[in-house]
C-alpha cells in the first residue's frame, strides 16, 4: 500500500548528484509515484488538435488511471474518469473518436459527453432521493492548457498550470511559433513504443546530451552517408565535451538540451531541431515531435510519438515525416537503440550491493542564469533538476496538495 | 503472353526466396531483389494510412533502405545486438492480373522473432508491386502489421 510507505525512506533515495537504484527497481517506488506525483502535479494528457470538434475524444491514462479527454457540446475541454458511476466499468473503449454520449455496456447507464448522467434503464427502481446530478462521470480536479497542450491535475489545489510550467512555457512557445500562424496540430498519426523499465528512464534520456555520440553512433554513420559528411561532424561536435551547446534545469523538474547556438530556432522548419524540452513529468518535445510518456508499471512504460504538423506550412509535412522517421519510432535509426539501452539498464540494475546511480557530471560547474541552472550540453543538469522535483513531490505529506515546485 | 500459372510459380519462388534471405540475415542479397526506384513501407496506425500525411514506422526509398541495411549489419546498432533470430511464413499468396510488366501480389506474413530472451510474434498483410526486369523485382512492398496501432518494443527487424 502506498500509505505504508515511509517518507524518510523516499527522501533517502535522492541525493544531489546521485540516486538510489531502488528508484528503478522497487515496485513500491512506482506506487508512491502514482500517488504522490501523477495524482498531484500537472500531467500532460492530450493536444487540442486531437479533439477539435464537439464530441471528439481521446482516452489516455493519468498515471495508471483511465481517463477520457473530450470536447463537450459547448466546445469546452473535459477530462473525465473513464469509469461508470454504477458498478465501475469503463464507458469508452476506443483510443479516439467522436461520441456525444457515453453508454456503459453493463447496465446501460448513459452520460452526456460533458459527463452528466443522462439516464439509466428502469429508473423507477431507484429511490426518489437518488441524486443523478452527483452521479455523472467524475471529472478530474483541474484542467489547464497552454498553446493547445492540455494538462490535468487530480489535486484540487496547488500551483496553477502557469506556475508549474514556468520557464518551460517559453520553450513550448518557441516550438509552436515556428508555425507562421502560431499553431501546431498533432494530426499526423503516431508511433508507439514501449520498454521494460520505469517512465523516468525516458524522461532522463530525452534531455541527455552525453549519450548521442555513443548510443547513436550508427545513426551518425548513416547520416554521414546521407549528407556526405557534413551532418556527422555537426552531430559529433554538438554532443562533445567541447560543444558550446548547453543543458538547462528550468526548475519544477523541467529540463532542456539547448543546441540553438548552432542555428536560430525555427531556421529550418522542415525538421525543427534546436532544443530538446522535457516537461515534468511526462512530456518531451524534440524538434518536430511531441512525445508523451505513459507509466504502466514499475517495470513497464509506453511512449507515444506524434510528429508536429505546422499550421500554415502543411506543404512541409511529408518531408518532415520522412526526416522524423529516420531517427524515431520503434523501427527508426536512433530511438530503438535508446530503448535497447533501457533494457540493458533494467538488466544491469539488478546487481545488488551497488546502491547508487551517478548523476554528478558537471555538478560543480553549473551556474545560475535567468532563473535556470545551466551547464555544458553533456552535463547532467536536467536530470538533477528532474530528481530535485521528484524528491520534493515524493516527500510531501500524503494527502497534501501539490507542493510548490520552486526554481533551483 | 506468359501463362498465369508460370507467373505464379515465379512469384512464389521470389517471395519464398525473399523470406529465406531475410531469415538468414543475407540483407545485401535481399536488397538486390528491389528495383532502383523501390519503396519499402511499414505503416503505423490507422485504417487508411497515407504516407504523405501520416507518420510510418518505415517509408524507405532505395537509398534509405540501403542505409538501413548498412546500419543493421554494422557494429553499433544496439537494438540488433544481439541480432534477432527469425523464422517467417509467407502464405495466402494471391497474384493479380499482370499489366504491362507489372503485377500486384497480396500475401500474409507471420514472423516469429527471438531476441534477448524473448519471443515475439508478428502478423501482417503484405502488398507487393513486382516488375519484370530480367526476372521479377520488388518495386513496392507494403507491410500492414495487424497491430500497427499498438506498442512495439523493437521493430528494427526487416519484415
Coordinates of C-alpha atoms in Angstrom, one line a residue:
Chain A
X1 CA 0.0 0.0 0.0
X2 CA 1.2 3.4 -0.9
X3 CA 0.1 4.8 2.5
X4 CA 2.5 2.4 4.3
X5 CA 5.5 4.0 2.6
X6 CA 7.9 5.7 4.8
X7 CA 8.6 9.3 3.7
X8 CA 12.0 9.2 5.2
X9 CA 12.9 6.2 3.0
X10 CA 11.6 8.0 -0.1
X11 CA 13.7 11.1 0.9
X12 CA 16.8 8.9 1.2
X13 CA 16.6 7.8 -2.4
X14 CA 17.8 11.0 -3.9
X15 CA 20.9 13.0 -3.1
X16 CA 22.5 15.8 -5.0
X17 CA 24.3 14.1 -7.9
X18 CA 23.1 10.6 -7.3
X19 CA 20.0 8.4 -6.9
X20 CA 19.5 5.0 -5.4
X21 CA 19.0 2.1 -7.7
X22 CA 15.7 1.3 -5.9
X23 CA 14.2 4.2 -7.8
X24 CA 14.3 2.0 -10.9
X25 CA 13.8 -1.4 -9.3
X26 CA 11.4 -1.2 -6.4
X27 CA 7.6 -1.6 -7.2
X28 CA 6.8 0.4 -4.0
X29 CA 8.5 3.5 -5.5
X30 CA 6.2 3.2 -8.5
X31 CA 3.1 3.0 -6.3
X32 CA 4.3 6.1 -4.4
X33 CA 5.0 7.9 -7.7
X34 CA 1.5 7.3 -8.9
X35 CA 0.0 8.7 -5.7
X36 CA 2.5 11.5 -5.0
X37 CA 3.5 12.7 -8.5
X38 CA 0.9 11.6 -11.1
X39 CA -2.1 12.1 -8.7
X40 CA -0.8 15.5 -7.7
X41 CA 1.1 17.5 -10.3
X42 CA 0.0 18.6 -13.8
X43 CA 0.1 15.7 -16.2
X44 CA 0.1 16.1 -19.9
X45 CA -2.9 14.3 -21.4
X46 CA -3.6 15.5 -25.0
X47 CA -3.4 18.2 -27.5
X48 CA -6.4 20.3 -28.6
X49 CA -5.9 19.5 -32.2
X50 CA -6.7 15.8 -31.4
X51 CA -10.2 16.8 -30.3
X52 CA -11.2 19.8 -32.5
X53 CA -15.0 19.2 -32.7
X54 CA -17.7 18.7 -30.1
X55 CA -17.8 15.0 -29.1
X56 CA -14.2 14.4 -30.2
X57 CA -12.5 12.4 -27.5
X58 CA -9.2 10.6 -26.7
X59 CA -8.7 8.0 -24.0
X60 CA -5.4 8.0 -22.0
X61 CA -4.2 7.1 -18.6
X62 CA -3.4 9.7 -15.9
X63 CA -0.8 7.7 -14.0
X64 CA -2.4 4.4 -14.3
X65 CA -6.0 5.7 -14.1
X66 CA -8.3 5.5 -17.1
X67 CA -9.3 9.0 -18.5
X68 CA -11.3 10.4 -21.3
X69 CA -10.3 13.8 -22.7
X70 CA -13.3 15.1 -24.6
X71 CA -14.6 18.4 -26.1
X72 CA -18.2 18.9 -25.0
X73 CA -21.1 20.4 -27.0
X74 CA -20.1 23.9 -25.8
X75 CA -16.6 23.1 -27.0
X76 CA -15.1 23.1 -23.5
X77 CA -12.4 20.5 -22.8
X78 CA -13.5 18.0 -20.2
X79 CA -11.2 15.4 -18.6
X80 CA -13.3 12.6 -17.0
X81 CA -12.6 9.3 -15.4
X82 CA -13.5 6.5 -17.8
X83 CA -15.5 4.7 -15.2
X84 CA -19.2 4.2 -14.9
X85 CA -20.6 5.6 -11.6
X86 CA -22.8 2.5 -11.2
X87 CA -20.5 -0.6 -11.0
X88 CA -17.3 0.8 -12.4
X89 CA -16.9 -0.5 -16.0
X90 CA -15.1 1.7 -18.5
X91 CA -17.6 3.5 -20.7
X92 CA -15.4 4.4 -23.6
X93 CA -13.4 1.7 -25.4
X94 CA -11.6 3.3 -28.3
X95 CA -8.4 5.3 -28.2
X96 CA -10.0 8.2 -30.1
X97 CA -13.3 9.0 -31.8
X98 CA -16.4 11.1 -31.7
X99 CA -19.3 10.5 -29.3
X100 CA -22.0 12.8 -28.0
X101 CA -22.9 10.2 -25.4
X102 CA -21.0 7.5 -23.5
X103 CA -23.1 4.4 -22.6
X104 CA -21.9 1.8 -20.2
X105 CA -22.5 -1.6 -21.8
X106 CA -23.1 -3.4 -18.5
X107 CA -26.5 -1.9 -17.5
X108 CA -26.9 0.9 -20.0
X109 CA -26.2 4.0 -17.9
X110 CA -25.7 6.8 -20.3
X111 CA -23.7 10.0 -19.9
X112 CA -23.5 13.2 -21.9
X113 CA -20.1 13.9 -23.4
X114 CA -19.6 16.5 -20.7
X115 CA -20.0 13.8 -18.1
X116 CA -23.6 14.4 -16.9
X117 CA -25.6 11.3 -16.2
X118 CA -28.4 11.4 -18.8
X119 CA -30.2 8.4 -17.5
X120 CA -30.2 4.7 -16.6
X121 CA -32.7 2.0 -17.7
X122 CA -35.6 1.2 -15.5
X123 CA -35.0 4.3 -13.4
X124 CA -38.3 3.7 -11.4
X125 CA -36.5 1.3 -9.1
X126 CA -34.2 3.9 -7.8
X127 CA -35.3 5.8 -4.6
X128 CA -36.8 9.2 -5.2
X129 CA -33.8 10.8 -3.5
X130 CA -31.3 9.2 -5.8
X131 CA -29.1 12.2 -6.9
X132 CA -28.5 11.9 -10.6
X133 CA -26.6 15.1 -10.7
X134 CA -23.9 13.7 -8.4
X135 CA -23.6 10.6 -10.5
X136 CA -22.0 11.9 -13.7
X137 CA -18.7 10.7 -14.9
X138 CA -16.2 12.1 -12.4
X139 CA -14.1 15.0 -13.7
X140 CA -10.5 15.4 -12.7
X141 CA -9.9 18.3 -10.3
X142 CA -8.3 20.7 -12.7
X143 CA -7.7 21.1 -16.4
X144 CA -5.4 23.6 -18.0
X145 CA -4.0 24.4 -21.4
X146 CA -1.1 26.2 -22.9
X147 CA -0.7 26.8 -26.6
X148 CA -3.0 23.8 -27.4
X149 CA -1.3 21.4 -25.0
X150 CA -3.7 20.0 -22.3
X151 CA -2.8 19.1 -18.8
X152 CA -4.9 17.6 -16.0
X153 CA -4.3 17.5 -12.3
X154 CA -6.0 15.3 -9.7
X155 CA -5.2 17.7 -6.9
X156 CA -7.9 20.2 -6.1
X157 CA -5.4 22.9 -5.2
X158 CA -1.7 23.6 -5.6
X159 CA 0.3 25.6 -8.1
X160 CA -1.6 26.7 -11.2
X161 CA -0.5 25.2 -14.6
X162 CA 1.1 28.5 -15.4
X163 CA 3.2 28.3 -12.3
X164 CA 4.0 24.7 -12.8
X165 CA 5.2 25.2 -16.4
X166 CA 7.2 28.3 -15.5
X167 CA 10.1 28.7 -17.8
X168 CA 9.0 25.7 -19.9
X169 CA 6.4 28.0 -21.4
X170 CA 8.9 30.0 -23.4
X171 CA 10.3 26.8 -25.0
X172 CA 6.8 25.5 -25.8
X173 CA 6.0 28.8 -27.4
X174 CA 9.1 28.6 -29.5
X175 CA 8.0 25.2 -30.8
X176 CA 4.5 26.5 -31.7
X177 CA 5.7 29.8 -33.1
X178 CA 7.7 28.1 -35.9
X179 CA 4.2 28.0 -37.5
X180 CA 3.5 31.3 -39.2
X181 CA 0.0 31.3 -37.6
X182 CA 1.3 30.2 -34.2
X183 CA -0.5 26.9 -34.2
X184 CA 0.6 23.3 -34.4
X185 CA -1.5 20.1 -34.9
X186 CA -0.8 16.5 -33.8
X187 CA -2.8 15.1 -36.6
X188 CA -0.1 13.1 -38.5
X189 CA -0.6 9.9 -36.6
X190 CA 1.7 8.4 -34.1
X191 CA 4.3 5.7 -33.4
X192 CA 4.1 3.8 -30.1
X193 CA 6.9 2.1 -28.4
X194 CA 7.4 0.6 -25.0
X195 CA 10.1 -0.8 -22.8
X196 CA 10.5 -2.8 -19.7
X197 CA 11.5 -0.1 -17.3
X198 CA 10.4 2.9 -15.3
X199 CA 9.0 6.0 -17.0
X200 CA 11.9 8.0 -15.6
X201 CA 14.4 6.4 -17.9
X202 CA 12.7 8.1 -20.9
X203 CA 12.5 11.5 -19.1
X204 CA 16.2 11.3 -18.2
X205 CA 17.2 10.2 -21.7
X206 CA 15.1 12.8 -23.7
X207 CA 17.4 15.6 -22.4
X208 CA 20.6 13.6 -22.0
X209 CA 23.3 15.3 -24.1
X210 CA 26.0 12.8 -23.0
X211 CA 24.7 9.7 -24.8
X212 CA 24.2 10.6 -28.5
X213 CA 27.8 10.1 -29.6
X214 CA 27.7 6.6 -28.1
X215 CA 24.2 5.2 -28.3
X216 CA 23.6 6.9 -31.7
X217 CA 26.9 6.2 -33.4
X218 CA 25.2 4.1 -36.1
X219 CA 22.7 6.9 -36.8
X220 CA 25.5 9.3 -37.2
X221 CA 27.3 6.9 -39.6
X222 CA 24.1 6.6 -41.7
X223 CA 23.7 10.4 -41.7
X224 CA 27.3 10.8 -42.9
X225 CA 26.5 8.7 -45.9
X226 CA 23.2 10.5 -46.5
X227 CA 24.6 14.0 -46.1
X228 CA 28.2 13.5 -47.3
X229 CA 30.0 14.1 -44.1
X230 CA 28.6 17.4 -43.0
X231 CA 26.0 16.1 -40.7
X232 CA 28.2 13.8 -38.7
X233 CA 30.7 16.5 -38.0
X234 CA 27.9 18.6 -36.7
X235 CA 26.3 15.8 -34.7
X236 CA 29.5 14.6 -33.1
X237 CA 30.7 18.1 -32.3
X238 CA 27.3 19.2 -30.9
X239 CA 27.4 16.5 -28.3
X240 CA 31.1 16.5 -27.4
X241 CA 32.5 18.0 -24.2
X242 CA 33.8 21.0 -26.2
X243 CA 30.5 21.8 -27.7
X244 CA 29.1 25.3 -27.0
X245 CA 25.6 23.8 -26.6
X246 CA 24.2 23.8 -23.1
X247 CA 21.9 21.9 -20.8
X248 CA 19.4 23.6 -18.6
X249 CA 17.4 22.9 -15.5
X250 CA 14.3 25.2 -15.8
X251 CA 13.0 24.4 -12.3
X252 CA 9.9 22.4 -11.5
X253 CA 11.6 19.3 -12.9
X254 CA 11.7 20.6 -16.5
X255 CA 14.9 20.5 -18.5
X256 CA 16.3 21.4 -21.8
X257 CA 19.2 20.4 -24.1
X258 CA 19.8 23.7 -26.0
X259 CA 21.6 23.5 -29.3
X260 CA 20.4 26.9 -30.6
X261 CA 23.9 28.2 -30.6
X262 CA 24.3 26.4 -33.9
X263 CA 21.3 27.9 -35.6
X264 CA 18.4 30.1 -34.6
X265 CA 15.4 28.0 -33.7
X266 CA 13.0 27.5 -36.5
X267 CA 15.5 28.5 -39.1
X268 CA 14.9 25.1 -40.8
X269 CA 11.2 24.4 -40.3
X270 CA 11.5 21.2 -42.2
X271 CA 12.8 19.3 -39.2
X272 CA 12.7 21.7 -36.3
X273 CA 15.6 20.9 -34.1
X274 CA 17.3 23.5 -31.9
X275 CA 16.4 22.0 -28.4
X276 CA 15.0 19.1 -26.6
X277 CA 12.5 20.0 -23.9
X278 CA 11.3 17.7 -21.1
X279 CA 8.3 18.9 -19.2
X280 CA 7.8 17.2 -15.8
X281 CA 6.5 14.5 -15.5
X282 CA 5.5 13.1 -18.9
X283 CA 6.0 15.3 -21.9
X284 CA 9.1 15.7 -24.2
X285 CA 9.3 17.9 -27.2
X286 CA 12.2 17.3 -29.6
X287 CA 12.4 19.3 -32.8
X288 CA 9.4 18.3 -34.9
X289 CA 7.9 15.8 -32.5
X290 CA 5.8 15.6 -29.3
X291 CA 6.5 12.6 -27.1
X292 CA 4.2 11.6 -24.2
X293 CA 5.3 9.1 -21.6
X294 CA 2.7 6.8 -20.0
X295 CA 3.7 4.8 -16.9
X296 CA 2.3 1.3 -16.9
X297 CA 4.1 -0.4 -14.0
X298 CA 7.4 -0.1 -12.2
X299 CA 9.0 -2.1 -15.0
X300 CA 6.9 -1.1 -18.0
X301 CA 6.4 2.2 -19.9
X302 CA 4.6 3.2 -23.1
X303 CA 5.7 6.1 -25.2
X304 CA 3.6 7.8 -27.9
X305 CA 5.5 9.8 -30.5
X306 CA 3.5 12.3 -32.6
X307 CA 5.1 14.4 -35.3
X308 CA 4.2 18.1 -35.3
X309 CA 2.2 19.5 -38.2
X310 CA 2.9 23.2 -38.6
X311 CA -0.3 25.1 -39.4
X312 CA 0.4 27.2 -42.5
X313 CA 3.3 25.1 -43.5
X314 CA 1.4 21.9 -44.2
X315 CA 3.3 21.5 -47.5
X316 CA 6.3 20.6 -45.5
X317 CA 4.6 17.8 -43.6
X318 CA 5.6 15.0 -45.9
X319 CA 9.3 16.0 -45.8
X320 CA 9.2 16.5 -42.1
X321 CA 7.6 13.0 -41.6
X322 CA 10.4 11.4 -43.6
X323 CA 13.0 13.2 -41.6
X324 CA 11.3 12.2 -38.4
X325 CA 11.2 8.5 -39.4
X326 CA 14.9 8.4 -40.0
X327 CA 15.6 8.6 -36.2
X328 CA 12.3 8.0 -34.4
X329 CA 9.8 5.2 -33.7
X330 CA 10.5 1.6 -33.0
X331 CA 11.9 1.0 -36.5
X332 CA 14.0 4.2 -36.7
X333 CA 17.7 4.5 -36.9
X334 CA 18.1 6.0 -33.4
X335 CA 15.3 5.6 -31.0
X336 CA 15.3 1.8 -30.8
X337 CA 18.9 2.0 -29.6
X338 CA 17.7 4.1 -26.7
X339 CA 15.1 1.5 -25.9
X340 CA 17.7 -1.2 -26.0
X341 CA 19.8 0.8 -23.5
X342 CA 16.7 1.0 -21.2
X343 CA 16.6 -2.9 -21.5
X344 CA 20.2 -3.1 -20.5
X345 CA 19.7 -0.7 -17.6
X346 CA 16.9 -3.0 -16.3
X347 CA 19.3 -5.9 -16.6
X348 CA 22.3 -4.2 -15.0
X349 CA 20.4 -2.6 -12.2
X350 CA 19.5 -6.0 -10.8
X351 CA 23.0 -6.0 -9.4
X352 CA 22.9 -5.7 -5.7
X353 CA 25.4 -4.0 -3.4
X354 CA 25.9 -1.1 -5.8
X355 CA 23.3 1.2 -4.4
X356 CA 23.9 4.4 -6.3
X357 CA 23.4 5.6 -9.8
X358 CA 25.5 8.6 -10.6
X359 CA 24.3 12.0 -12.0
X360 CA 27.2 14.1 -10.9
X361 CA 28.5 15.1 -14.3
X362 CA 29.2 18.9 -14.3
X363 CA 27.7 19.3 -10.8
X364 CA 30.4 21.7 -9.5
X365 CA 30.3 23.8 -12.6
X366 CA 26.7 24.6 -13.3
X367 CA 25.7 28.2 -12.9
X368 CA 22.5 30.2 -12.4
X369 CA 21.3 32.2 -15.3
X370 CA 17.9 33.9 -15.7
X371 CA 16.2 31.6 -13.2
X372 CA 17.8 28.4 -14.6
X373 CA 20.7 26.3 -13.8
X374 CA 23.0 25.9 -16.9
X375 CA 25.8 23.5 -17.7
X376 CA 27.6 22.2 -20.7
X377 CA 25.5 20.1 -23.0
X378 CA 27.0 16.8 -21.8
X379 CA 26.4 17.7 -18.2
X380 CA 23.6 16.0 -16.2
X381 CA 22.0 19.3 -15.2
X382 CA 18.4 18.5 -16.5
X383 CA 18.5 15.1 -14.7
X384 CA 19.5 16.7 -11.4
X385 CA 16.6 19.1 -11.8
X386 CA 14.2 16.3 -12.6
X387 CA 15.2 14.4 -9.4
X388 CA 15.0 17.5 -7.3
X389 CA 11.4 17.9 -8.3
X390 CA 10.8 14.2 -7.9
X391 CA 12.1 14.3 -4.4
X392 CA 10.1 17.4 -3.5
X393 CA 6.8 15.8 -4.6
X394 CA 7.6 12.3 -3.2
X395 CA 8.4 13.6 0.2
X396 CA 5.5 16.0 0.6
X397 CA 3.0 14.6 3.2
X398 CA 0.4 12.2 1.7
X399 CA -2.9 13.9 1.1
X400 CA -1.3 17.3 0.7
X401 CA -1.9 19.3 -2.4
X402 CA 0.8 19.8 -5.0
X403 CA 3.8 21.3 -3.3
X404 CA 5.3 24.4 -4.7
X405 CA 7.8 23.3 -7.3
X406 CA 10.1 26.2 -6.9
X407 CA 13.1 27.1 -9.0
X408 CA 16.6 25.6 -8.4
Chain B
X1 CA 1.7 -13.6 -73.1
X2 CA 3.1 -15.8 -70.2
X3 CA 0.7 -18.2 -68.7
X4 CA -0.6 -17.0 -65.3
X5 CA 0.4 -20.3 -63.7
X6 CA 4.0 -19.7 -64.8
X7 CA 3.9 -16.2 -63.4
X8 CA 2.5 -17.5 -60.1
X9 CA 5.3 -20.1 -59.8
X10 CA 7.9 -17.4 -60.4
X11 CA 6.4 -15.0 -57.9
X12 CA 6.0 -17.7 -55.2
X13 CA 9.7 -18.6 -55.7
X14 CA 10.6 -14.9 -55.4
X15 CA 8.6 -14.4 -52.2
X16 CA 10.0 -17.6 -50.6
X17 CA 13.5 -16.7 -51.5
X18 CA 13.0 -13.2 -50.1
X19 CA 11.8 -14.8 -46.8
X20 CA 14.8 -17.0 -46.6
X21 CA 17.3 -14.2 -47.3
X22 CA 15.8 -12.2 -44.5
X23 CA 15.7 -15.1 -42.1
X24 CA 19.3 -15.8 -42.9
X25 CA 20.3 -12.1 -42.5
X26 CA 21.5 -12.0 -46.1
X27 CA 20.4 -8.4 -46.3
X28 CA 22.7 -7.4 -49.2
X29 CA 21.2 -10.1 -51.4
X30 CA 17.7 -9.1 -50.2
X31 CA 18.4 -5.5 -51.4
X32 CA 19.2 -6.9 -54.8
X33 CA 15.6 -8.1 -55.1
X34 CA 14.4 -4.4 -55.2
X35 CA 14.2 -2.1 -58.2
X36 CA 16.2 1.2 -58.0
X37 CA 13.0 3.1 -57.5
X38 CA 11.6 0.7 -54.9
X39 CA 9.6 1.8 -51.9
X40 CA 9.5 -0.4 -48.7
X41 CA 6.7 0.8 -46.5
X42 CA 5.6 -0.3 -43.0
X43 CA 2.7 2.0 -42.0
X44 CA 1.9 2.8 -38.4
X45 CA -1.6 3.0 -37.0
X46 CA -4.8 3.9 -38.8
X47 CA -7.1 2.0 -41.2
X48 CA -6.2 4.2 -44.2
X49 CA -2.6 5.1 -43.8
X50 CA -1.3 7.8 -46.1
X51 CA 2.5 8.3 -46.1
X52 CA 2.2 11.9 -47.3
X53 CA 0.1 12.9 -44.2
X54 CA 0.7 10.2 -41.6
X55 CA 3.9 9.0 -39.9
X56 CA 5.0 5.5 -40.7
X57 CA 7.3 3.1 -39.0
X58 CA 9.3 2.8 -42.2
X59 CA 8.9 4.6 -45.5
X60 CA 12.2 3.9 -47.3
X61 CA 13.2 4.7 -50.8
X62 CA 16.1 2.6 -52.2
X63 CA 18.8 4.9 -50.7
X64 CA 17.3 4.8 -47.2
X65 CA 16.8 1.0 -47.4
X66 CA 20.5 0.6 -48.2
X67 CA 21.3 2.8 -45.2
X68 CA 19.0 0.8 -43.0
X69 CA 20.7 -2.4 -44.1
X70 CA 24.2 -0.9 -43.6
X71 CA 23.2 0.1 -40.1
X72 CA 21.8 -3.2 -39.1
X73 CA 24.9 -5.0 -40.4
X74 CA 27.2 -2.6 -38.6
X75 CA 28.7 -2.9 -35.1
X76 CA 26.8 -0.2 -33.4
X77 CA 23.1 -0.9 -34.0
X78 CA 22.5 -1.8 -30.3
X79 CA 18.8 -2.7 -30.9
X80 CA 20.2 -5.6 -33.1
X81 CA 23.0 -6.5 -30.7
X82 CA 22.4 -9.4 -30.2
X83 CA 20.6 -9.8 -33.5
X84 CA 17.1 -11.2 -33.9
X85 CA 16.7 -14.8 -34.9
X86 CA 13.8 -15.1 -37.1
X87 CA 11.6 -17.6 -38.9
X88 CA 8.8 -16.3 -41.1
X89 CA 6.0 -17.9 -43.1
X90 CA 4.7 -16.3 -46.3
X91 CA 1.2 -17.6 -47.2
X92 CA -2.1 -16.8 -48.8
X93 CA -0.3 -15.6 -52.0
X94 CA -2.7 -14.1 -54.5
X95 CA -1.3 -13.0 -57.8
X96 CA -3.2 -10.2 -59.6
X97 CA -3.6 -9.8 -63.3
X98 CA -0.3 -8.8 -64.8
X99 CA -0.5 -5.5 -66.6
X100 CA 2.4 -4.5 -68.9
X101 CA 5.5 -5.6 -67.0
X102 CA 4.0 -5.3 -63.5
X103 CA 1.8 -7.4 -61.3
X104 CA 0.3 -6.8 -57.8
X105 CA 0.5 -9.5 -55.2
X106 CA -1.2 -10.0 -51.9
X107 CA 0.2 -12.2 -49.2
X108 CA 0.0 -12.9 -45.5
X109 CA 3.1 -12.8 -43.3
X110 CA 3.8 -14.4 -39.9
X111 CA 7.1 -13.7 -38.2
X112 CA 8.5 -15.3 -35.1
X113 CA 11.4 -13.4 -33.7
X114 CA 13.6 -14.4 -30.8
X115 CA 15.8 -11.7 -29.3
X116 CA 17.3 -11.1 -25.9
X117 CA 15.5 -14.0 -24.3
X118 CA 12.1 -13.0 -25.6
X119 CA 9.9 -14.5 -28.4
X120 CA 7.7 -12.1 -30.4
X121 CA 5.0 -12.8 -32.9
X122 CA 4.1 -10.5 -35.8
X123 CA 1.3 -10.9 -38.4
X124 CA 0.8 -8.7 -41.4
X125 CA -0.9 -8.4 -44.7
X126 CA 1.6 -7.6 -47.4
X127 CA 1.1 -6.0 -50.8
X128 CA 3.8 -6.2 -53.4
X129 CA 4.1 -4.5 -56.7
X130 CA 6.5 -6.6 -58.8
X131 CA 8.1 -5.6 -62.0
X132 CA 9.6 -7.9 -64.6
X133 CA 13.1 -6.9 -65.4
X134 CA 15.3 -9.8 -66.2
X135 CA 13.2 -11.7 -63.6
X136 CA 10.8 -10.3 -61.1
X137 CA 11.9 -7.4 -58.9
X138 CA 10.1 -5.7 -56.0
X139 CA 9.1 -2.2 -57.0
X140 CA 7.0 -1.7 -53.9
X141 CA 6.5 -3.6 -50.7
X142 CA 3.9 -2.6 -48.1
X143 CA 3.7 -4.5 -44.8
X144 CA 0.5 -3.8 -42.8
X145 CA 1.0 -5.2 -39.4
X146 CA -2.2 -6.3 -37.7
X147 CA -1.2 -4.4 -34.5
X148 CA 0.3 -1.4 -36.2
X149 CA -1.5 0.9 -33.8
X150 CA 0.0 -0.9 -30.8
X151 CA 3.1 -0.5 -28.8
X152 CA 6.3 -2.1 -30.1
X153 CA 9.5 -2.6 -28.0
X154 CA 11.7 -3.1 -31.0
X155 CA 10.7 -3.1 -34.7
X156 CA 14.2 -3.0 -36.1
X157 CA 13.8 -6.4 -37.8
X158 CA 13.2 -6.3 -41.5
X159 CA 9.7 -7.5 -42.3

